Short mmCIF file of C-alpha atoms in Angstrom, two decimals:
data_model
loop_
_atom_site.label_atom_id
_atom_site.label_comp_id
_atom_site.label_asym_id
_atom_site.label_seq_id
_atom_site.Cartn_x
_atom_site.Cartn_y
_atom_site.Cartn_z
CA MET L 1 -43.10 18.09 1.30
CA PRO L 2 -40.04 19.73 1.20
CA ALA L 3 -36.97 17.55 3.41
CA THR L 4 -36.80 18.67 6.53
CA ARG L 5 -33.20 20.75 6.28
CA THR L 6 -30.39 20.02 9.11
CA TRP L 7 -27.34 22.45 10.03
CA LEU L 8 -24.95 21.18 12.20
CA LYS L 9 -23.10 24.30 12.60
CA ASN L 10 -19.29 25.57 13.12
CA PRO L 11 -18.78 22.62 15.41
CA LEU L 12 -15.92 22.77 18.80
CA ALA L 13 -13.64 20.27 15.93
CA ILE L 14 -14.62 18.58 13.54
CA PHE L 15 -12.06 14.80 11.95
CA THR L 16 -13.11 14.07 8.14
CA ALA L 17 -11.27 11.22 7.78
CA ASN L 18 -10.83 13.15 4.08
CA ALA L 19 -9.15 16.47 3.55
CA LEU L 20 -12.49 18.20 3.92
CA ASP L 21 -12.27 21.39 6.13
CA ALA L 22 -15.40 20.86 7.27
CA ARG L 23 -14.32 23.85 10.25
CA GLY L 24 -18.50 24.98 9.71
CA GLY L 25 -20.07 22.38 9.60
CA LEU L 26 -22.09 19.61 7.92
CA VAL L 27 -25.95 19.53 5.79
CA VAL L 28 -27.75 16.28 6.82
CA GLN L 29 -31.21 16.05 4.64
CA ASP L 30 -32.60 12.54 3.73
CA GLY L 31 -30.41 10.84 5.23
CA LEU L 32 -27.31 11.81 3.70
CA ILE L 33 -23.95 14.41 4.12
CA VAL L 34 -25.38 16.73 2.16
CA GLU L 35 -23.26 20.56 2.23
CA VAL L 36 -19.41 20.12 3.72
CA LEU L 37 -20.01 23.92 5.21
CA ALA L 38 -15.89 25.27 5.43
CA ALA L 39 -14.56 27.89 8.02
CA GLY L 40 -17.16 30.98 7.28
CA GLN L 41 -19.58 29.16 5.36
CA GLN L 42 -23.31 29.18 5.42
CA PRO L 43 -25.55 26.30 3.93
CA SER L 44 -26.74 27.21 0.42
CA ALA L 45 -30.25 27.02 1.06
CA PRO L 46 -32.02 27.65 4.92
CA CYS L 47 -32.07 24.58 6.90
CA ASP L 48 -35.37 23.86 9.00
CA HIS L 49 -32.82 22.73 11.86
CA VAL L 50 -29.81 23.34 12.73
CA PHE L 51 -28.07 22.58 15.90
CA ASP L 52 -25.22 24.98 17.65
CA ALA L 53 -22.71 21.96 17.51
CA ARG L 54 -19.88 24.92 18.97
CA GLU L 55 -19.67 22.37 22.51
CA HIS L 56 -18.93 18.82 19.65
CA VAL L 57 -16.12 17.00 18.11
CA ILE L 58 -18.29 15.66 15.61
CA LEU L 59 -16.62 12.67 13.79
CA PRO L 60 -17.84 10.71 11.39
CA GLY L 61 -19.73 6.84 12.98
CA LEU L 62 -16.98 4.75 14.40
CA ILE L 63 -16.85 1.51 12.63
CA ASN L 64 -17.09 -1.66 14.30
CA THR L 65 -15.39 -4.79 12.37
CA HIS L 66 -14.97 -7.14 15.02
CA HIS L 67 -17.65 -9.29 17.52
CA HIS L 68 -19.43 -11.29 19.03
CA PHE L 69 -22.38 -9.86 20.96
CA TYR L 70 -22.86 -13.61 22.25
CA GLN L 71 -20.52 -11.99 24.76
CA THR L 72 -21.75 -10.41 26.68
CA LEU L 73 -23.32 -12.72 28.65
CA THR L 74 -19.65 -13.88 29.68
CA ARG L 75 -17.75 -10.72 30.63
CA ALA L 76 -15.05 -11.52 33.56
CA TRP L 77 -15.07 -15.15 33.91
CA ALA L 78 -13.31 -16.11 36.98
CA PRO L 79 -12.09 -18.71 35.31
CA VAL L 80 -10.60 -16.89 32.15
CA VAL L 81 -9.65 -13.68 33.15
CA ASN L 82 -5.90 -15.46 32.96
CA GLN L 83 -5.34 -17.65 31.25
CA PRO L 84 -4.95 -17.41 27.12
CA LEU L 85 -6.69 -18.05 24.16
CA PHE L 86 -6.58 -21.55 23.48
CA PRO L 87 -7.29 -22.53 27.48
CA TRP L 88 -9.67 -19.63 26.87
CA LEU L 89 -12.11 -21.80 23.97
CA LYS L 90 -12.01 -25.08 26.17
CA THR L 91 -13.50 -23.61 29.30
CA LEU L 92 -16.63 -21.03 27.31
CA TYR L 93 -17.16 -23.95 25.51
CA PRO L 94 -19.54 -25.00 27.10
CA VAL L 95 -21.50 -21.94 28.37
CA TRP L 96 -22.05 -20.83 25.73
CA ALA L 97 -23.56 -23.59 24.35
CA ARG L 98 -26.07 -23.36 26.37
CA LEU L 99 -27.07 -20.22 24.25
CA THR L 100 -31.01 -19.38 23.93
CA PRO L 101 -32.32 -17.06 21.32
CA GLU L 102 -33.87 -15.34 25.16
CA LYS L 103 -29.89 -15.06 25.67
CA LEU L 104 -28.59 -14.26 22.55
CA ALA L 105 -31.53 -11.67 21.72
CA LEU L 106 -30.93 -9.61 25.46
CA ALA L 107 -26.67 -10.16 24.79
CA THR L 108 -26.91 -8.14 21.47
CA LYS L 109 -28.77 -5.25 22.77
CA VAL L 110 -26.49 -4.78 25.50
CA ALA L 111 -23.89 -4.66 23.04
CA LEU L 112 -25.42 -2.34 20.30
CA ALA L 113 -26.34 -0.08 23.26
CA GLU L 114 -23.17 -0.39 25.16
CA LEU L 115 -21.03 0.28 20.84
CA LEU L 116 -23.71 3.32 20.45
CA LEU L 117 -22.96 5.23 23.48
CA SER L 118 -19.98 4.57 22.52
CA GLY L 119 -20.41 7.08 19.14
CA CYS L 120 -20.21 3.07 17.41
CA THR L 121 -22.97 3.96 14.48
CA THR L 122 -22.09 0.45 12.44
CA ALA L 123 -21.28 -3.40 13.63
CA ALA L 124 -20.14 -6.74 12.17
CA ASP L 125 -20.94 -9.83 14.57
CA HIS L 126 -19.53 -12.69 14.16
CA HIS L 127 -21.68 -15.76 15.24
CA TYR L 128 -21.29 -19.03 14.96
CA LEU L 129 -22.30 -20.38 18.17
CA PHE L 130 -25.64 -22.38 16.61
CA PRO L 131 -26.54 -25.05 18.71
CA GLU L 132 -30.05 -27.14 19.71
CA GLY L 133 -32.72 -25.23 19.23
CA LEU L 134 -31.32 -21.42 18.63
CA GLU L 135 -30.53 -22.48 14.13
CA ASN L 136 -32.04 -18.98 13.68
CA ALA L 137 -29.66 -17.00 16.12
CA ILE L 138 -29.10 -14.85 12.63
CA ASP L 139 -33.11 -13.73 12.39
CA VAL L 140 -33.02 -13.47 16.07
CA GLN L 141 -29.98 -10.52 15.45
CA VAL L 142 -31.45 -8.73 12.89
CA GLU L 143 -34.56 -7.81 15.62
CA SER L 144 -32.16 -6.65 17.32
CA VAL L 145 -30.49 -4.45 14.84
CA ARG L 146 -33.86 -2.64 13.79
CA GLU L 147 -35.11 -2.12 17.02
CA LEU L 148 -30.99 0.12 17.58
CA GLY L 149 -31.18 1.34 14.74
CA MET L 150 -27.80 0.70 13.85
CA ARG L 151 -26.26 -0.23 11.21
CA ALA L 152 -24.45 -4.26 10.92
CA MET L 153 -23.08 -6.89 9.58
CA LEU L 154 -23.63 -10.05 10.78
CA THR L 155 -21.79 -12.98 9.81
CA ARG L 156 -22.88 -16.25 9.61
CA GLY L 157 -20.16 -18.13 11.46
CA SER L 158 -19.90 -21.65 11.72
CA MET L 159 -18.40 -24.32 12.74
CA SER L 160 -17.85 -27.89 12.13
CA LEU L 161 -14.82 -29.92 12.63
CA GLY L 162 -15.45 -30.94 16.72
CA GLU L 163 -14.06 -32.37 19.63
CA LYS L 164 -14.00 -35.99 18.11
CA ASP L 165 -12.53 -35.10 14.68
CA GLY L 166 -9.36 -33.37 15.94
CA GLY L 167 -10.81 -29.61 16.23
CA LEU L 168 -11.43 -27.83 19.79
CA PRO L 169 -15.38 -26.73 20.32
CA PRO L 170 -17.59 -30.46 22.44
CA GLN L 171 -19.23 -32.34 19.45
CA GLN L 172 -22.61 -30.21 20.43
CA THR L 173 -22.05 -26.52 18.49
CA VAL L 174 -20.48 -27.87 15.95
CA GLN L 175 -22.87 -28.30 12.24
CA GLU L 176 -22.43 -30.14 9.42
CA GLY L 177 -21.97 -28.62 6.25
CA GLU L 178 -25.48 -29.09 4.11
CA VAL L 179 -26.86 -27.27 7.68
CA ILE L 180 -24.31 -24.71 7.63
CA LEU L 181 -24.39 -24.33 3.32
CA ASP L 182 -28.20 -24.73 4.01
CA ASP L 183 -29.07 -21.87 5.86
CA SER L 184 -26.38 -18.88 3.93
CA GLN L 185 -28.49 -19.16 1.19
CA ARG L 186 -31.62 -18.26 3.68
CA LEU L 187 -29.61 -15.77 5.48
CA ILE L 188 -28.51 -14.18 1.73
CA ALA L 189 -31.62 -13.98 0.16
CA ALA L 190 -33.91 -13.52 3.83
CA TYR L 191 -32.28 -10.52 5.19
CA HIS L 192 -28.92 -8.92 3.02
CA GLU L 193 -29.32 -5.72 1.69
CA ARG L 194 -26.77 -4.03 -1.05
CA GLY L 195 -26.20 -0.28 -2.16
CA ASP L 196 -26.37 2.41 -0.20
CA GLY L 197 -28.17 3.39 3.24
CA ALA L 198 -27.95 -0.62 4.01
CA GLN L 199 -28.94 -1.43 7.49
CA ILE L 200 -28.30 -5.39 7.71
CA GLN L 201 -25.83 -7.45 5.58
CA ILE L 202 -24.54 -10.72 5.68
CA ALA L 203 -21.52 -12.45 5.09
CA LEU L 204 -19.40 -15.95 5.38
CA ALA L 205 -17.56 -16.35 8.53
CA PRO L 206 -16.46 -19.61 9.11
CA CYS L 207 -14.45 -19.98 12.25
CA SER L 208 -11.63 -20.64 11.86
CA PRO L 209 -8.33 -23.22 11.02
CA PHE L 210 -9.56 -25.07 14.28
CA SER L 211 -13.01 -25.36 15.05
CA VAL L 212 -14.10 -25.40 10.62
CA THR L 213 -12.85 -28.65 7.67
CA PRO L 214 -11.34 -27.13 4.79
CA GLN L 215 -14.58 -28.16 2.74
CA ILE L 216 -16.53 -25.53 4.41
CA MET L 217 -14.49 -22.67 3.74
CA SER L 218 -13.73 -23.96 0.16
CA ALA L 219 -17.58 -24.00 -0.52
CA SER L 220 -18.44 -20.98 2.02
CA ALA L 221 -15.75 -18.84 -0.59
CA GLU L 222 -17.61 -20.35 -3.91
CA LEU L 223 -21.34 -19.49 -2.24
CA ALA L 224 -19.71 -15.84 -1.35
CA ASN L 225 -18.61 -15.38 -5.24
CA THR L 226 -21.66 -17.04 -6.76
CA LEU L 227 -23.86 -14.24 -4.53
CA ASP L 228 -21.63 -11.72 -4.37
CA VAL L 229 -21.23 -11.83 -0.23
CA ARG L 230 -18.12 -11.11 2.20
CA LEU L 231 -16.54 -13.42 4.18
CA HIS L 232 -14.87 -12.72 7.57
CA THR L 233 -12.28 -15.18 9.66
CA HIS L 234 -10.43 -14.93 12.82
CA LEU L 235 -6.92 -16.13 11.16
CA ALA L 236 -2.95 -16.18 12.81
CA GLU L 237 -4.10 -14.60 16.41
CA THR L 238 -1.95 -16.21 17.99
CA LEU L 239 1.00 -19.15 17.86
CA ASP L 240 -1.31 -22.41 19.25
CA GLU L 241 -3.46 -21.13 16.26
CA GLU L 242 0.01 -21.36 13.28
CA ASP L 243 1.92 -24.80 15.08
CA PHE L 244 -2.28 -26.38 15.44
CA CYS L 245 -1.88 -25.69 10.96
CA LEU L 246 1.30 -26.50 10.86
CA GLN L 247 0.04 -30.71 12.42
CA ARG L 248 -3.01 -29.93 10.84
CA PHE L 249 -2.56 -28.65 7.41
CA GLY L 250 0.70 -28.66 6.18
CA LEU L 251 0.23 -25.43 6.37
CA ARG L 252 1.28 -21.99 7.71
CA THR L 253 -2.42 -20.05 7.85
CA VAL L 254 -1.72 -17.73 4.83
CA ASP L 255 -0.64 -20.77 2.63
CA TYR L 256 -4.23 -23.10 4.24
CA LEU L 257 -6.22 -19.42 3.32
CA ASP L 258 -5.12 -19.76 -0.21
CA SER L 259 -5.72 -22.86 -0.28
CA VAL L 260 -9.20 -23.29 0.60
CA GLY L 261 -10.13 -19.86 -1.81
CA TRP L 262 -9.91 -17.74 0.17
CA LEU L 263 -7.21 -15.42 -1.09
CA GLY L 264 -8.13 -12.28 -2.45
CA PRO L 265 -9.82 -8.92 -1.19
CA ARG L 266 -13.52 -10.34 0.13
CA THR L 267 -12.33 -11.86 2.82
CA TRP L 268 -11.07 -9.39 5.73
CA LEU L 269 -9.81 -11.38 8.61
CA ALA L 270 -9.98 -10.74 12.42
CA HIS L 271 -6.56 -10.24 14.37
CA GLY L 272 -4.09 -10.73 12.03
CA ILE L 273 -0.35 -10.28 14.19
CA HIS L 274 1.29 -12.96 13.14
CA PHE L 275 2.55 -13.12 9.47
CA ASN L 276 5.90 -12.64 8.10
CA PRO L 277 7.22 -10.24 5.66
CA ASP L 278 6.25 -13.11 3.07
CA GLU L 279 2.99 -13.85 4.10
CA ILE L 280 2.59 -9.67 4.27
CA ALA L 281 3.45 -9.22 0.55
CA ARG L 282 0.94 -11.27 -0.71
CA LEU L 283 -1.84 -10.15 1.87
CA GLY L 284 -1.43 -7.53 0.52
CA ALA L 285 -1.34 -7.65 -3.07
CA ALA L 286 -4.63 -9.81 -2.34
CA GLY L 287 -6.17 -6.84 -0.91
CA THR L 288 -7.33 -8.56 1.63
CA GLY L 289 -8.79 -7.16 5.04
CA ILE L 290 -7.47 -7.35 9.14
CA CYS L 291 -9.33 -6.58 11.33
CA HIS L 292 -7.40 -5.18 14.17
CA CYS L 293 -8.32 -5.96 17.89
CA PRO L 294 -5.87 -4.16 20.28
CA SER L 295 -7.88 -5.10 23.95
CA SER L 296 -7.80 -8.61 22.94
CA ASN L 297 -4.76 -8.70 21.62
CA MET L 298 -3.88 -7.30 25.20
CA ARG L 299 -6.03 -9.07 27.09
CA LEU L 300 -5.10 -12.57 25.84
CA ALA L 301 -1.20 -11.88 25.74
CA SER L 302 -1.67 -12.76 21.92
CA GLY L 303 0.52 -9.70 19.96
CA ILE L 304 -0.21 -7.12 18.27
CA CYS L 305 -1.05 -6.78 14.75
CA PRO L 306 1.21 -4.97 12.84
CA THR L 307 -0.35 -2.47 10.99
CA LEU L 308 1.51 -0.24 8.86
CA ASP L 309 3.42 -3.65 7.18
CA LEU L 310 0.53 -4.23 6.35
CA THR L 311 -0.72 -0.98 4.97
CA ALA L 312 2.56 -0.87 3.28
CA ALA L 313 1.82 -3.84 1.30
CA GLY L 314 -1.11 -2.70 0.34
CA ALA L 315 -3.54 -4.91 2.58
CA LEU L 316 -7.22 -2.76 3.77
CA LEU L 317 -7.07 -2.14 8.04
CA GLY L 318 -9.61 -1.68 10.20
CA LEU L 319 -10.37 -1.87 14.28
CA GLY L 320 -13.47 -4.33 15.79
CA VAL L 321 -13.70 -4.50 19.53
CA ASP L 322 -13.85 -8.14 19.48
CA GLY L 323 -15.46 -9.88 21.80
CA SER L 324 -16.51 -9.20 24.85
CA ALA L 325 -15.39 -12.21 26.90
CA SER L 326 -12.01 -11.08 25.86
CA ASN L 327 -11.97 -7.47 25.42
CA ASP L 328 -14.45 -7.51 28.27
CA ALA L 329 -16.05 -3.87 26.38
CA SER L 330 -18.68 -2.75 23.52
CA ASN L 331 -16.77 0.58 23.40
CA MET L 332 -15.38 2.08 20.13
CA ILE L 333 -13.69 5.55 21.01
CA LEU L 334 -12.09 3.41 23.92
CA GLU L 335 -11.24 0.60 20.94
CA THR L 336 -9.87 3.42 18.44
CA ARG L 337 -7.51 4.85 21.97
CA GLN L 338 -5.63 1.14 22.51
CA ALA L 339 -4.72 0.76 18.57
CA LEU L 340 -2.74 4.47 19.55
CA TYR L 341 -0.92 3.02 21.94
CA ILE L 342 -0.02 -0.93 21.34
CA GLN L 343 0.84 0.25 17.82
CA ARG L 344 2.89 3.18 19.13
CA LEU L 345 4.85 0.47 21.24
CA ARG L 346 5.77 -1.57 18.11
CA TYR L 347 6.11 1.41 15.27
CA GLY L 348 6.61 4.48 17.39
CA ALA L 349 5.38 8.14 18.23
CA GLU L 350 6.01 9.44 15.74
CA LYS L 351 4.30 6.90 12.77
CA ILE L 352 0.91 6.92 14.48
CA THR L 353 -1.02 9.61 15.33
CA PRO L 354 -4.18 10.04 16.72
CA GLU L 355 -5.57 11.13 12.80
CA LEU L 356 -4.26 8.05 11.15
CA VAL L 357 -6.05 5.73 14.36
CA LEU L 358 -9.04 6.88 13.85
CA GLY L 359 -9.00 7.33 9.60
CA TRP L 360 -8.07 2.37 10.72
CA ALA L 361 -12.14 3.25 12.96
CA THR L 362 -13.79 4.66 10.14
CA LYS L 363 -13.34 5.03 6.98
CA GLY L 364 -9.93 1.93 6.98
CA SER L 365 -12.73 -0.06 8.89
CA ALA L 366 -15.40 0.80 6.26
CA SER L 367 -13.24 -0.48 3.45
CA LEU L 368 -13.24 -4.22 5.20
CA LEU L 369 -17.15 -4.37 4.63
CA GLY L 370 -16.49 -3.05 1.39
CA ARG L 371 -18.65 -0.34 2.21
CA SER L 372 -18.22 3.83 0.36
CA ASP L 373 -21.35 4.89 1.85
CA ILE L 374 -20.03 5.73 5.34
CA GLY L 375 -17.04 5.51 7.70
CA GLU L 376 -16.21 9.17 6.13
CA LEU L 377 -17.79 13.22 5.86
CA ALA L 378 -18.25 14.35 2.80
CA VAL L 379 -21.01 15.26 0.00
CA GLY L 380 -23.33 11.73 -0.71
CA LYS L 381 -22.42 10.16 2.03
CA GLN L 382 -24.22 8.63 5.26
CA ALA L 383 -25.24 10.80 8.08
CA ASP L 384 -23.85 8.86 10.01
CA LEU L 385 -22.16 10.82 12.58
CA ALA L 386 -20.66 10.61 16.37
CA LEU L 387 -20.61 14.14 18.79
CA PHE L 388 -18.23 14.06 21.97
CA LYS L 389 -18.19 17.07 24.77
CA LEU L 390 -15.13 18.13 26.35
CA ASP L 391 -16.69 19.20 29.11
CA GLU L 392 -16.03 16.36 31.82
CA LEU L 393 -12.82 16.41 34.71
CA ARG L 394 -10.98 14.10 32.52
CA PHE L 395 -10.65 16.56 29.27
CA SER L 396 -9.47 19.89 31.74
CA GLY L 397 -6.70 21.94 30.49
CA SER L 398 -6.87 20.07 27.15
CA HIS L 399 -6.43 22.23 24.10
CA ASP L 400 -6.37 19.99 20.57
CA PRO L 401 -9.60 18.53 21.36
CA VAL L 402 -9.99 15.46 18.25
CA SER L 403 -6.31 13.76 20.36
CA ALA L 404 -8.45 14.61 22.69
CA LEU L 405 -11.04 12.40 22.71
CA LEU L 406 -7.79 9.66 22.27
CA LEU L 407 -5.20 10.92 24.18
CA CYS L 408 -7.54 12.19 27.74
CA GLY L 409 -10.38 8.73 26.98
CA ALA L 410 -13.02 9.83 25.77
CA ASP L 411 -15.41 7.14 26.59
CA ARG L 412 -19.33 7.78 25.67
CA ALA L 413 -20.78 9.85 22.96
CA ASP L 414 -22.98 12.74 23.37
CA ARG L 415 -25.20 12.82 20.79
CA VAL L 416 -25.55 9.63 17.32
CA MET L 417 -27.02 9.49 13.76
CA VAL L 418 -28.05 7.50 11.81
CA GLY L 419 -29.56 8.50 8.25
CA GLY L 420 -29.94 10.63 9.30
CA LYS L 421 -32.14 10.25 12.82
CA TRP L 422 -30.31 10.92 16.13
CA ARG L 423 -30.32 7.69 17.63
CA VAL L 424 -29.18 8.88 20.75
CA ILE L 425 -29.29 13.04 22.29
CA ASP L 426 -27.64 14.13 25.83
CA GLY L 427 -25.89 10.42 26.25
CA GLN L 428 -28.82 8.39 26.43
CA VAL L 429 -29.96 5.62 23.58
CA GLU L 430 -33.58 6.80 21.57
CA GLY L 431 -36.21 5.26 22.96
CA LEU L 432 -34.10 1.83 25.55
CA ASP L 433 -35.21 1.32 28.91
CA LEU L 434 -31.57 1.23 30.02
CA LYS L 435 -31.88 -0.16 33.52
CA GLY L 436 -34.17 -2.51 32.49
CA LEU L 437 -31.90 -4.19 29.71
CA ILE L 438 -30.21 -4.20 31.82
CA ALA L 439 -32.28 -6.48 35.22
CA ASP L 440 -32.83 -8.34 32.47
CA HIS L 441 -29.30 -9.54 31.17
CA SER L 442 -27.63 -9.43 33.91
CA GLN L 443 -30.14 -12.41 35.37
CA ALA L 444 -29.47 -14.01 32.13
CA ALA L 445 -25.83 -14.25 32.62
CA ARG L 446 -25.87 -16.16 36.26
CA GLN L 447 -28.00 -18.17 33.66
CA LEU L 448 -26.01 -19.64 31.55
CA ILE L 449 -22.95 -19.42 33.86
CA ALA L 450 -25.02 -21.35 36.40
CA GLY L 451 -26.74 -23.63 33.84
CA THR L 452 -30.50 -22.77 34.74
#
């Protein structure tokens, strides 16, 4: 039976993340983009379905490269609303230590649904909490990703340096190195998919310099090299972290990263704010990636990532929403808007354009995850698409449709396609009881805070 061909015809506007003229739309077949049509061009063969996109702005599916799904349960919690990172963490760790598989499943579904509705098709999650009873946290997340029909890079995080040994996390949240490495190998063998079109991938992600030992950092780098998976951690997020590294290791953050074998193209780092010019040059020369998380950085008053300095040096750059207790949303199109504005404060309006930051949210983010099959609209790429309408009051009077998405504050996609399948139609996630999910998740959030 011949494959179904769908023409997304003559969009209002289209951003391809490359130089292709796609004003005539896209033809999708077998989950791939098979034709990119210039203005006035017709498909080369008949199409079974024609989707009239004249009211839609089409983007590559947005790619979120840093999140903590479980944190949707602790959004806008009063005791931490006005705290910077270290006290924020120390107040929240005991609450998060009460996480259960059931609560994690709900938190993950909420994060994924929120991302999907914002035009995001691929998400990287950094899960590093494995208290007693939650040893199979990543397995729980895999099921939620499959249920929502998205793509995910699930990173097996870890914390091995507890309070009694000079770290930040309480002892009930840390694990022994052997346990961490054994589970990392198990997860890669069980779930990591390779090649174009992968839905689930696994990376290794010791949490941060102040919550893991140098030994687990080095061992994770060796394991990632052996099994050919990527590495992820937080780095240079705050000056407190820099002080911690100097006092404990006698090294600045990038020197520490280098000392444990992490300075290379396999690694992408969350935040990357406090680097000096020499460190930026070294990160660029190594081809290391940086995930810019503007909302979280503003919420915690951490600082502003030096994006253009990093990319000029050769570093890869993408975007992430960060955890939903420091954002407190899981919305990739709004995160892209935040990136536009905070980076203009650093570099000026002329250098930071809507197209530049949309490139970070798509092709740039794909590069952080080591993927070339997603993040842009071209023949042979996965048919991961986000379609936005500009028919709300906030867009009335706007002229450039692509700029309007960010400048006028688009926050919800009308349609989203993943691998050629519609996962959002008319602003609703296909097959998801959203009201029921909100009710269950809200109850779980109250129980987590109450300790019941």
